[in-house]
Amino acid sequence: YSYSYAQNPIQQLQQRISIDQKLGDQLPLDLEFADENGNIVQLRDYFGEKPIVLTLVYYDCPMLCTQVLTSLLRAMNVLTFGIGTEFDVLTISIDPGETPELATAKKAEYMKNYRGRDGSTGWHFLTGKQAQIEQLASAVGFRYEYDEDTDQYIHASGIMVLTPAGKLARYFYGIDFPPRDLRWGLVEAADGAIGNPV
């Protein structure tokens, strides 16, 4: 008798959901989003002087996004340099239904636990429209899906470091970001260096 192997739904999902490394690629800096105050901004407004840590999440995420942001916060609290001085952070929602008010609440939640003085000026929580989100996600290799049954987004976990010019310099996967590795990633990105694939 013959047996044909068919992928189960989990395996099929794993092929569609991932973070593909696009090291050296340029971020589309003309994409527009709304900041925490509802002002329309372009990504280029945040680039030019410092390296950027980019996180794609959604603010109502019940588990994984919170773990990513909490781990990032824990690592940044150990660094000897801080948000708003040596580097900035862009946290952007992949859910077009989320609002600047929700972004403001999420920012306040993390700022109260950040040890640096200038964090509030350097950690930005943005929301946007579907087309802009999709272009950004595609540019950085962030592949995700919306599940109507659960009203949740299915996505992988990780963060990206970009150069001051907006080029993808390094990827960190998972929900644990060692401070030493993050520090070196930021130092290299500040000089425009592109890291190796991980």
Tab-separated table of C-alpha atoms in Angstrom:
chain	number	residue	atom	x	y	z
A	1	TYR	CA	0.000	0.000	0.000
A	2	SER	CA	1.179	3.551	-0.529
A	3	TYR	CA	1.499	6.302	2.065
A	4	SER	CA	1.685	9.971	1.183
A	5	TYR	CA	3.007	12.356	3.807
A	6	ALA	CA	0.875	15.409	4.411
A	7	GLN	CA	1.886	18.227	6.691
A	8	ASN	CA	-0.261	18.737	9.742
A	9	PRO	CA	-1.775	22.180	10.405
A	10	ILE	CA	0.967	23.105	12.905
A	11	GLN	CA	3.712	22.399	10.368
A	12	GLN	CA	1.845	24.370	7.719
A	13	LEU	CA	1.475	27.286	10.127
A	14	GLN	CA	5.179	27.236	11.008
A	15	GLN	CA	6.016	27.703	7.344
A	16	ARG	CA	3.802	30.777	7.112
A	17	ILE	CA	4.698	32.385	10.442
A	18	SER	CA	8.322	33.431	10.903
A	19	ILE	CA	10.822	36.255	11.014
A	20	ASP	CA	13.030	36.111	7.927
A	21	GLN	CA	16.369	37.872	8.215
A	22	LYS	CA	16.823	40.682	5.693
A	23	LEU	CA	20.180	41.942	6.890
A	24	GLY	CA	21.383	45.056	5.108
A	25	ASP	CA	17.974	45.887	3.637
A	26	GLN	CA	16.725	49.443	3.899
A	27	LEU	CA	13.590	50.207	5.895
A	28	PRO	CA	10.982	52.181	3.900
A	29	LEU	CA	11.326	55.384	5.902
A	30	ASP	CA	8.423	57.150	4.187
A	31	LEU	CA	5.830	54.898	5.851
A	32	GLU	CA	3.377	56.839	8.029
A	33	PHE	CA	2.081	55.891	11.466
A	34	ALA	CA	0.450	57.631	14.413
A	35	ASP	CA	2.435	58.281	17.576
A	36	GLU	CA	1.082	58.010	21.120
A	37	ASN	CA	-0.420	61.504	20.859
A	38	GLY	CA	-2.191	60.767	17.591
A	39	ASN	CA	0.242	62.817	15.499
A	40	ILE	CA	1.031	61.447	12.042
A	41	VAL	CA	4.737	60.664	11.777
A	42	GLN	CA	7.028	59.065	9.220
A	43	LEU	CA	9.570	56.427	10.166
A	44	ARG	CA	12.305	58.772	8.941
A	45	ASP	CA	11.455	61.078	11.857
A	46	TYR	CA	13.154	58.577	14.171
A	47	PHE	CA	16.269	57.840	12.146
A	48	GLY	CA	19.452	59.698	11.354
A	49	GLU	CA	21.324	59.958	14.640
A	50	LYS	CA	21.031	56.769	16.704
A	51	PRO	CA	20.535	53.037	16.177
A	52	ILE	CA	16.984	51.813	16.641
A	53	VAL	CA	15.541	48.715	18.281
A	54	LEU	CA	12.368	47.721	16.415
A	55	THR	CA	9.638	45.544	17.895
A	56	LEU	CA	6.507	44.514	15.998
A	57	VAL	CA	3.787	43.517	18.444
A	58	TYR	CA	0.167	44.270	19.181
A	59	TYR	CA	-0.843	45.939	22.398
A	60	ASP	CA	-3.781	43.671	23.276
A	61	CYS	CA	-1.697	40.534	22.771
A	62	PRO	CA	-2.547	38.180	25.650
A	63	MET	CA	0.912	36.683	26.113
A	64	LEU	CA	3.798	36.610	23.628
A	65	CYS	CA	4.136	40.344	22.891
A	66	THR	CA	4.178	41.128	26.593
A	67	GLN	CA	6.968	38.587	27.060
A	68	VAL	CA	8.983	40.169	24.236
A	69	LEU	CA	8.611	43.701	25.592
A	70	THR	CA	9.249	42.648	29.187
A	71	SER	CA	12.412	40.793	28.179
A	72	LEU	CA	13.589	43.777	26.139
A	73	LEU	CA	12.913	46.074	29.103
A	74	ARG	CA	14.851	43.756	31.414
A	75	ALA	CA	17.840	43.786	29.052
A	76	MET	CA	17.751	47.561	28.602
A	77	ASN	CA	17.648	48.097	32.359
A	78	VAL	CA	21.032	46.368	32.572
A	79	LEU	CA	22.710	48.346	29.788
A	80	THR	CA	25.093	51.122	30.793
A	81	PHE	CA	23.614	53.425	28.163
A	82	GLY	CA	20.016	54.295	27.702
A	83	ILE	CA	16.977	54.899	25.571
A	84	GLY	CA	16.783	58.436	24.267
A	85	THR	CA	20.529	58.985	24.523
A	86	GLU	CA	22.527	56.258	22.780
A	87	PHE	CA	19.628	54.511	21.045
A	88	ASP	CA	15.862	54.674	20.535
A	89	VAL	CA	13.131	52.023	20.482
A	90	LEU	CA	10.217	51.804	18.057
A	91	THR	CA	7.367	49.545	19.130
A	92	ILE	CA	4.785	49.328	16.355
A	93	SER	CA	1.428	47.568	16.487
A	94	ILE	CA	0.581	45.087	13.724
A	95	ASP	CA	-3.128	45.482	14.540
A	96	PRO	CA	-4.674	48.314	12.468
A	97	GLY	CA	-7.580	48.466	14.909
A	98	GLU	CA	-5.422	49.633	17.803
A	99	THR	CA	-5.415	53.304	18.738
A	100	PRO	CA	-2.960	55.949	19.975
A	101	GLU	CA	-4.780	55.866	23.331
A	102	LEU	CA	-3.928	52.191	23.692
A	103	ALA	CA	-0.345	52.942	22.663
A	104	THR	CA	-0.151	55.642	25.343
A	105	ALA	CA	-1.320	53.217	28.012
A	106	LYS	CA	1.173	50.581	26.906
A	107	LYS	CA	4.016	53.114	26.918
A	108	ALA	CA	3.150	54.256	30.439
A	109	GLU	CA	3.147	50.630	31.590
A	110	TYR	CA	6.734	50.102	30.463
A	111	MET	CA	8.101	53.534	31.294
A	112	LYS	CA	7.251	53.146	34.973
A	113	ASN	CA	9.621	50.154	35.095
A	114	TYR	CA	12.460	51.657	33.049
A	115	ARG	CA	15.414	52.851	35.093
A	116	GLY	CA	16.699	55.477	32.606
A	117	ARG	CA	15.788	59.160	32.861
A	118	ASP	CA	15.300	59.804	29.144
A	119	GLY	CA	13.363	56.702	28.205
A	120	SER	CA	10.094	58.509	27.603
A	121	THR	CA	11.689	60.597	24.859
A	122	GLY	CA	13.245	57.606	23.151
A	123	TRP	CA	10.740	54.744	23.358
A	124	HIS	CA	7.952	55.328	20.849
A	125	PHE	CA	4.729	53.313	20.611
A	126	LEU	CA	3.077	53.647	17.194
A	127	THR	CA	-0.113	52.503	15.512
A	128	GLY	CA	-0.955	52.464	11.832
A	129	LYS	CA	-3.165	51.439	8.943
A	130	GLN	CA	-3.164	47.996	7.373
A	131	ALA	CA	-1.272	48.918	4.193
A	132	GLN	CA	1.541	50.633	6.100
A	133	ILE	CA	1.818	47.791	8.598
A	134	GLU	CA	1.999	45.204	5.830
A	135	GLN	CA	4.727	47.123	3.993
A	136	LEU	CA	6.787	47.438	7.157
A	137	ALA	CA	6.322	43.792	8.116
A	138	SER	CA	7.330	42.677	4.632
A	139	ALA	CA	10.403	44.915	4.643
A	140	VAL	CA	11.749	43.375	7.854
A	141	GLY	CA	10.655	39.796	7.099
A	142	PHE	CA	7.992	39.627	9.826
A	143	ARG	CA	5.406	37.094	8.624
A	144	TYR	CA	2.227	36.810	10.695
A	145	GLU	CA	-1.467	35.989	10.322
A	146	TYR	CA	-4.724	37.112	11.865
A	147	ASP	CA	-6.902	34.336	13.281
A	148	GLU	CA	-10.582	35.253	13.130
A	149	ASP	CA	-11.680	32.449	15.443
A	150	THR	CA	-9.625	33.760	18.354
A	151	ASP	CA	-9.424	37.410	17.234
A	152	GLN	CA	-5.665	37.234	17.747
A	153	TYR	CA	-2.536	37.605	15.637
A	154	ILE	CA	-0.298	34.587	15.229
A	155	HIS	CA	3.338	35.621	15.002
A	156	ALA	CA	6.886	34.723	15.914
A	157	SER	CA	8.853	36.541	18.613
A	158	GLY	CA	11.959	38.638	18.215
A	159	ILE	CA	13.401	42.112	17.858
A	160	MET	CA	15.472	43.877	15.226
A	161	VAL	CA	18.298	46.413	15.481
A	162	LEU	CA	18.667	49.018	12.732
A	163	THR	CA	21.428	51.434	11.859
A	164	PRO	CA	20.870	55.195	12.124
A	165	ALA	CA	20.313	55.149	8.347
A	166	GLY	CA	17.502	52.603	8.713
A	167	LYS	CA	19.236	49.426	7.537
A	168	LEU	CA	18.557	46.100	9.210
A	169	ALA	CA	21.684	45.262	11.179
A	170	ARG	CA	20.795	42.400	13.511
A	171	TYR	CA	17.962	40.078	14.557
A	172	PHE	CA	17.362	38.627	18.002
A	173	TYR	CA	14.923	35.729	18.169
A	174	GLY	CA	12.787	34.424	21.008
A	175	ILE	CA	11.850	36.097	24.264
A	176	ASP	CA	15.274	36.289	25.920
A	177	PHE	CA	17.653	39.027	24.826
A	178	PRO	CA	21.020	38.862	26.640
A	179	PRO	CA	22.087	42.430	27.541
A	180	ARG	CA	25.654	41.841	26.357
A	181	ASP	CA	24.475	40.715	22.913
A	182	LEU	CA	22.016	43.592	22.657
A	183	ARG	CA	24.732	46.050	23.645
A	184	TRP	CA	27.134	44.816	20.964
A	185	GLY	CA	24.349	44.829	18.404
A	186	LEU	CA	23.630	48.481	19.166
A	187	VAL	CA	27.309	49.457	19.174
A	188	GLU	CA	27.879	47.827	15.792
A	189	ALA	CA	24.683	49.281	14.320
A	190	ALA	CA	25.676	52.745	15.512
A	191	ASP	CA	28.718	52.440	13.241
A	192	GLY	CA	26.588	51.217	10.352
A	193	ALA	CA	27.854	47.646	10.622
A	194	ILE	CA	25.583	44.784	9.506
A	195	GLY	CA	25.702	41.657	11.655
A	196	ASN	CA	25.814	38.016	10.590
A	197	PRO	CA	22.699	35.846	10.233
A	198	VAL	CA	21.607	33.989	13.371
